Short mmCIF file of C-alpha atoms in Angstrom, two decimals:
data_model
loop_
_atom_site.label_atom_id
_atom_site.label_comp_id
_atom_site.label_asym_id
_atom_site.label_seq_id
_atom_site.Cartn_x
_atom_site.Cartn_y
_atom_site.Cartn_z
CA MET A 1 26.60 11.79 2.86
CA THR A 2 27.23 12.20 6.66
CA HIS A 3 29.01 9.59 8.82
CA LEU A 4 25.94 8.73 10.64
CA ARG A 5 24.07 8.23 7.63
CA LYS A 6 26.56 6.43 5.99
CA MET A 7 26.68 3.89 8.89
CA MET A 8 22.89 3.25 9.18
CA LEU A 9 22.73 2.84 5.19
CA GLU A 10 25.21 0.06 5.60
CA GLU A 11 23.39 -1.63 8.34
CA LEU A 12 20.47 -1.56 6.24
CA GLN A 13 22.00 -2.96 2.99
CA ARG A 14 24.06 -5.51 5.07
CA ARG A 15 20.56 -6.94 6.33
CA ASN A 16 19.33 -6.70 2.77
CA TYR A 17 16.26 -4.45 3.44
CA ALA A 18 14.24 -3.39 0.62
CA GLN A 19 15.06 -0.24 -1.21
CA THR A 20 11.76 1.26 -0.32
CA THR A 21 12.27 0.73 3.20
CA ILE A 22 15.75 1.82 3.23
CA ARG A 23 14.80 5.34 1.92
CA ARG A 24 11.94 5.57 4.48
CA TYR A 25 14.05 4.66 7.28
CA ILE A 26 16.78 7.03 6.60
CA ARG A 27 14.20 10.01 5.71
CA ILE A 28 12.48 9.14 8.90
CA VAL A 29 15.87 9.61 11.07
CA GLU A 30 16.68 12.83 9.23
CA ASP A 31 13.21 14.14 10.12
CA PHE A 32 13.65 13.50 13.41
CA SER A 33 17.05 15.21 13.37
CA ARG A 34 15.71 18.38 11.73
CA ARG A 35 13.10 18.53 14.44
CA PHE A 36 15.36 18.97 17.03
CA GLN A 37 18.39 20.71 15.29
CA ARG A 38 20.43 18.07 16.55
CA ALA A 39 22.46 15.13 15.29
CA PRO A 40 20.42 12.01 16.04
CA ASN A 41 23.28 10.54 18.08
CA ARG A 42 22.82 13.27 20.60
CA LEU A 43 18.97 12.86 21.13
CA GLY A 44 17.61 10.11 23.57
CA PRO A 45 14.60 8.75 24.84
CA LYS A 46 12.91 11.86 25.95
CA HIS A 47 13.19 13.45 22.51
CA ILE A 48 11.82 10.28 20.99
CA ARG A 49 8.86 10.24 23.37
CA GLU A 50 8.17 14.14 22.43
CA TYR A 51 8.56 13.33 18.54
CA GLN A 52 6.07 10.33 18.96
CA SER A 53 3.61 12.67 20.59
CA GLU A 54 3.96 15.07 18.01
CA LEU A 55 3.22 12.41 15.34
CA PHE A 56 -0.16 12.00 16.59
CA THR A 57 -1.02 15.40 18.01
CA LYS A 58 0.34 17.77 15.20
CA ARG A 59 0.70 15.85 12.21
CA LYS A 60 -2.29 13.76 12.82
CA PHE A 61 -0.62 10.26 11.64
CA ALA A 62 -2.39 6.96 12.03
CA ALA A 63 -1.21 4.44 14.56
CA SER A 64 0.51 2.34 11.72
CA THR A 65 2.21 5.12 10.33
CA VAL A 66 3.76 6.13 13.92
CA THR A 67 4.45 2.54 14.18
CA VAL A 68 6.82 2.54 11.09
CA TYR A 69 8.60 5.79 12.56
CA LEU A 70 9.41 4.21 15.71
CA ALA A 71 10.65 1.10 13.78
CA ALA A 72 13.00 3.37 11.74
CA LEU A 73 14.30 4.97 14.90
CA ARG A 74 14.71 1.85 16.72
CA PHE A 75 17.01 0.25 14.13
CA PHE A 76 19.14 3.38 14.23
CA TYR A 77 19.68 3.36 17.64
CA THR A 78 19.90 -0.47 18.35
CA LYS A 79 21.62 -1.58 14.95
CA THR A 80 23.61 1.50 14.03
CA LEU A 81 24.40 2.93 17.30
CA ARG A 82 24.08 -0.19 19.50
CA ARG A 83 22.32 1.22 22.09
CA ALA A 84 19.60 -0.19 24.44
CA TRP A 85 15.86 0.55 23.25
CA SER A 86 13.03 0.27 26.13
CA THR A 87 9.70 -0.57 24.92
CA THR A 88 8.44 0.42 28.31
CA GLU A 89 9.90 4.21 27.94
CA THR A 90 8.72 4.13 24.10
CA PRO A 91 6.04 1.88 23.66
CA TYR A 92 4.41 1.17 20.04
CA PRO A 93 0.98 2.71 19.85
CA LYS A 94 -1.90 0.35 19.99
CA ARG A 95 -3.19 -0.69 16.95
CA VAL A 96 -6.64 0.35 15.57
CA PHE A 97 -8.76 -2.17 13.54
CA ALA A 98 -10.47 -0.30 11.22
CA LEU A 99 -12.39 -1.93 8.06
CA PRO A 100 -11.29 -0.86 4.58
CA THR A 101 -13.28 1.36 2.24
CA ILE A 102 -14.78 -0.93 -0.14
CA LEU A 103 -16.39 0.31 -3.53
CA SER A 104 -19.16 -1.75 -5.49
CA GLN A 105 -18.41 -3.41 -8.84
CA GLU A 106 -20.67 -0.59 -10.30
CA GLU A 107 -18.34 2.09 -8.62
CA VAL A 108 -15.11 0.41 -9.78
CA ALA A 109 -16.44 0.63 -13.36
CA ARG A 110 -17.30 4.09 -12.95
CA LEU A 111 -13.91 5.04 -11.53
CA ILE A 112 -11.99 3.03 -14.45
CA ASP A 113 -14.34 4.75 -16.98
CA ALA A 114 -13.68 8.37 -15.42
CA ALA A 115 -9.84 7.90 -15.67
CA ARG A 116 -7.86 10.36 -17.79
CA PRO A 117 -5.14 10.31 -19.36
CA ALA A 118 -5.36 6.49 -21.20
CA LEU A 119 -2.33 5.47 -18.94
CA HIS A 120 -4.48 6.18 -15.84
CA ARG A 121 -7.18 3.92 -17.02
CA THR A 122 -4.47 1.20 -17.66
CA LEU A 123 -3.05 1.56 -14.16
CA LEU A 124 -6.51 1.24 -12.54
CA MET A 125 -7.66 -1.72 -14.80
CA THR A 126 -4.32 -3.55 -13.79
CA LEU A 127 -4.87 -2.85 -10.18
CA TYR A 128 -8.26 -4.24 -10.17
CA ALA A 129 -7.66 -7.06 -12.10
CA THR A 130 -4.65 -8.13 -10.30
CA GLY A 131 -4.86 -7.10 -6.64
CA LEU A 132 -1.35 -5.63 -7.00
CA ARG A 133 0.30 -3.19 -4.69
CA ARG A 134 0.89 0.09 -5.89
CA ALA A 135 4.90 -0.35 -5.69
CA GLU A 136 4.52 -3.92 -7.56
CA LEU A 137 2.42 -2.03 -10.10
CA ALA A 138 4.69 0.65 -10.77
CA ARG A 139 7.63 -1.74 -11.43
CA LEU A 140 5.93 -4.36 -13.19
CA LYS A 141 8.28 -5.26 -16.35
CA ILE A 142 7.01 -6.18 -19.79
CA THR A 143 8.42 -9.83 -19.42
CA ASP A 144 6.32 -10.19 -16.12
CA VAL A 145 3.20 -10.46 -18.36
CA ASP A 146 3.10 -13.95 -19.60
CA SER A 147 0.24 -14.41 -22.31
CA GLN A 148 0.99 -17.64 -22.94
CA ARG A 149 -0.05 -18.90 -19.38
CA MET A 150 -2.15 -15.76 -18.85
CA ILE A 151 -0.31 -15.10 -15.85
CA VAL A 152 1.15 -11.65 -14.15
CA HIS A 153 4.22 -12.56 -12.50
CA VAL A 154 4.93 -10.31 -9.25
CA GLN A 155 8.65 -10.07 -8.62
CA GLY A 156 10.03 -8.85 -5.32
CA GLY A 157 6.80 -8.03 -3.65
CA LYS A 158 6.31 -7.15 -0.05
CA GLY A 159 8.84 -9.18 1.96
CA ARG A 160 11.05 -9.84 -1.22
CA LYS A 161 8.38 -12.55 -2.22
CA ASP A 162 7.49 -13.28 -5.75
CA ARG A 163 3.97 -14.68 -6.94
CA ASP A 164 1.80 -15.27 -9.85
CA VAL A 165 -1.58 -13.68 -10.24
CA MET A 166 -4.12 -14.33 -13.07
CA LEU A 167 -3.96 -12.27 -16.28
CA SER A 168 -7.52 -11.20 -17.27
CA PRO A 169 -7.91 -11.34 -21.31
CA LYS A 170 -9.61 -7.96 -20.79
CA LEU A 171 -6.54 -6.74 -19.26
CA LEU A 172 -4.34 -8.17 -21.69
CA GLU A 173 -5.88 -6.24 -24.35
CA GLU A 174 -5.85 -3.15 -22.60
CA LEU A 175 -1.96 -3.78 -21.99
CA ARG A 176 -1.63 -4.37 -25.79
CA GLN A 177 -3.21 -0.96 -26.29
CA HIS A 178 -0.99 0.77 -23.93
CA TRP A 179 1.84 -0.77 -25.40
CA ARG A 180 0.98 0.49 -28.87
CA ARG A 181 0.57 3.98 -27.62
CA LEU A 182 4.25 3.90 -26.15
CA GLU A 183 6.86 5.70 -28.44
CA PRO A 184 9.54 4.60 -28.44
CA LYS A 185 8.77 1.18 -27.16
CA PRO A 186 10.34 0.60 -23.51
CA SER A 187 12.88 -2.26 -23.20
CA GLN A 188 11.98 -3.06 -19.73
CA TRP A 189 9.26 -1.43 -17.68
CA MET A 190 5.78 -1.68 -18.74
CA PHE A 191 4.98 1.66 -17.40
CA PRO A 192 8.03 4.10 -17.70
CA GLY A 193 8.45 7.04 -16.10
CA ASN A 194 9.56 10.71 -17.06
CA ARG A 195 8.02 13.17 -19.29
CA ASN A 196 6.04 11.53 -22.24
CA HIS A 197 7.05 8.01 -20.45
CA ARG A 198 10.20 7.61 -22.46
CA GLY A 199 12.72 7.13 -19.23
CA ASP A 200 14.65 4.19 -18.39
CA GLN A 201 12.93 4.22 -14.90
CA PRO A 202 9.42 3.17 -14.14
CA ILE A 203 6.71 5.50 -13.21
CA THR A 204 6.81 6.57 -9.39
CA THR A 205 3.92 5.31 -7.06
CA LYS A 206 2.56 8.82 -6.84
CA VAL A 207 1.40 8.57 -10.39
CA VAL A 208 -0.50 5.42 -9.32
CA TRP A 209 -1.92 7.38 -6.38
CA HIS A 210 -2.94 10.36 -8.20
CA ALA A 211 -4.49 8.22 -10.96
CA CYS A 212 -6.92 6.82 -8.26
CA ARG A 213 -7.67 10.07 -6.66
CA ASN A 214 -8.33 12.08 -9.94
CA ALA A 215 -10.32 9.45 -11.17
CA ALA A 216 -12.53 9.02 -7.96
CA LYS A 217 -13.14 12.90 -8.17
CA ARG A 218 -14.08 12.78 -11.82
CA ALA A 219 -16.77 9.90 -11.05
CA GLY A 220 -18.31 11.77 -8.20
CA ILE A 221 -17.24 8.87 -5.88
CA LYS A 222 -17.24 10.45 -2.27
CA LYS A 223 -15.43 7.68 -0.39
CA GLN A 224 -11.79 7.79 -0.02
CA VAL A 225 -10.14 6.00 -3.05
CA HIS A 226 -6.16 5.08 -3.07
CA PRO A 227 -4.49 2.32 -4.68
CA HIS A 228 -4.80 0.04 -1.60
CA THR A 229 -8.72 0.60 -1.95
CA ILE A 230 -8.68 -0.99 -5.40
CA ARG A 231 -6.38 -4.12 -3.92
CA HIS A 232 -9.09 -4.37 -1.04
CA CYS A 233 -12.01 -4.21 -3.75
CA PHE A 234 -10.17 -7.11 -5.74
CA ALA A 235 -9.97 -9.44 -2.83
CA THR A 236 -13.58 -8.63 -1.59
CA HIS A 237 -15.21 -8.89 -4.99
CA LEU A 238 -13.60 -12.25 -5.71
CA LEU A 239 -14.58 -13.66 -2.05
CA GLU A 240 -18.29 -12.61 -3.16
CA ARG A 241 -17.89 -14.54 -6.22
CA GLY A 242 -17.04 -17.83 -4.46
CA ALA A 243 -13.31 -17.74 -4.23
CA ASP A 244 -12.00 -19.15 -1.09
CA LEU A 245 -9.65 -17.43 1.38
CA ARG A 246 -6.56 -19.67 0.87
CA SER A 247 -6.54 -18.65 -2.87
CA ILE A 248 -6.92 -14.94 -2.16
CA GLN A 249 -4.30 -15.27 0.46
CA MET A 250 -1.96 -16.52 -2.45
CA LEU A 251 -3.28 -13.87 -4.80
CA LEU A 252 -2.43 -11.06 -2.62
CA GLY A 253 0.81 -12.39 -1.17
CA HIS A 254 -0.26 -12.45 2.39
CA ASN A 255 2.06 -14.44 4.99
CA ASP A 256 -0.74 -15.50 7.09
CA LEU A 257 -4.25 -16.41 6.36
CA GLU A 258 -5.63 -14.36 9.37
CA GLN A 259 -4.45 -11.27 7.22
CA THR A 260 -6.88 -12.32 4.35
CA THR A 261 -9.85 -13.03 7.02
CA ILE A 262 -10.75 -9.21 7.03
CA TYR A 263 -12.45 -9.80 3.81
CA LEU A 264 -15.11 -11.90 5.65
CA HIS A 265 -15.99 -8.82 7.69
CA ILE A 266 -17.09 -6.84 4.50
CA SER A 267 -17.99 -9.26 1.80
CA GLU A 268 -21.63 -8.82 1.17
CA ARG A 269 -22.26 -12.43 0.49
CA HIS A 270 -20.99 -13.36 3.86
CA LEU A 271 -22.96 -10.54 5.61
CA ASN A 272 -26.16 -11.27 3.85
CA ALA A 273 -25.94 -15.10 4.58
CA THR A 274 -26.27 -14.60 8.32
CA ALA A 275 -29.76 -13.51 9.31
CA SER A 276 -30.18 -10.70 12.25
CA PRO A 277 -31.94 -12.07 15.46
CA LEU A 278 -34.61 -9.38 14.69
CA ASP A 279 -35.91 -11.36 11.97
CA SER A 280 -37.04 -14.25 14.13
CA LEU A 281 -39.05 -12.24 16.35
CA SER A 282 -42.86 -12.21 16.35
CA LEU A 283 -43.52 -8.36 16.22
CA LYS A 284 -47.03 -6.29 15.96
CA SER A 285 -47.22 -5.25 12.43
CA GLU A 286 -47.51 -1.41 13.33
CA SER A 287 -45.66 0.56 15.70
CA PRO A 288 -47.90 2.01 18.87
CA GLN A 289 -49.15 5.62 18.01
CA GLU A 290 -47.58 8.25 20.16
CA GLU A 291 -49.86 9.66 23.07
#
């Protein structure tokens, strides 16, 4: 471990950053250093600007991804090296407001039914039944499933926050079948990793990602489907069935209700409840003939 890497790691740990954030920030600074073949403490604003431009033009990263890269570099320079950082010289990219992809309930059913092997079916059912993020799903513990209270405990979610979500009876039965398939029985993780799922560590988030993509391909769904798509479906379908935004906010673990209001833009129930002004016009019943 290099001296600079150790310094940055200590600063991140001292501020109690999540392990996923720590790993990602360190990887980003290492990538930045490799791009210019120089130690990062010998690089400055000129290199950061060039790197930021390449993230857009060559790697085709989304604005939100580039923002994370800049946040990692900013942490390194301001917290590790104690240098100044000018947002004027290195501005964060303008955020793009894009509505998420939503599957209908029929498409979700096709997705789950197309999942192979059985583990992938269980993963997709858990995602849709609970609205968990893929990292939360991967690290789900056996003790998090409370069949007495019919609740799933989410420990250490985004922002180090715990929350509870509902436990569907149908999901409980699926998890019990999943448990019966596991040999030997795990002591901690609901979805143990490694070959034949016998490891003492949980599955990686890539397993959840591939479960979604492979099932979508097998089901013939042309939309882009990833784990967060199913989380969006969970929230949107709840809203369409009459759940209030505040309840959905709590289930998703959103800090701000404004984060949850995006589902008002994509809910069929709310879109169809407002009539188009075209419907109130008195128009001739037929279009004029072409001359």
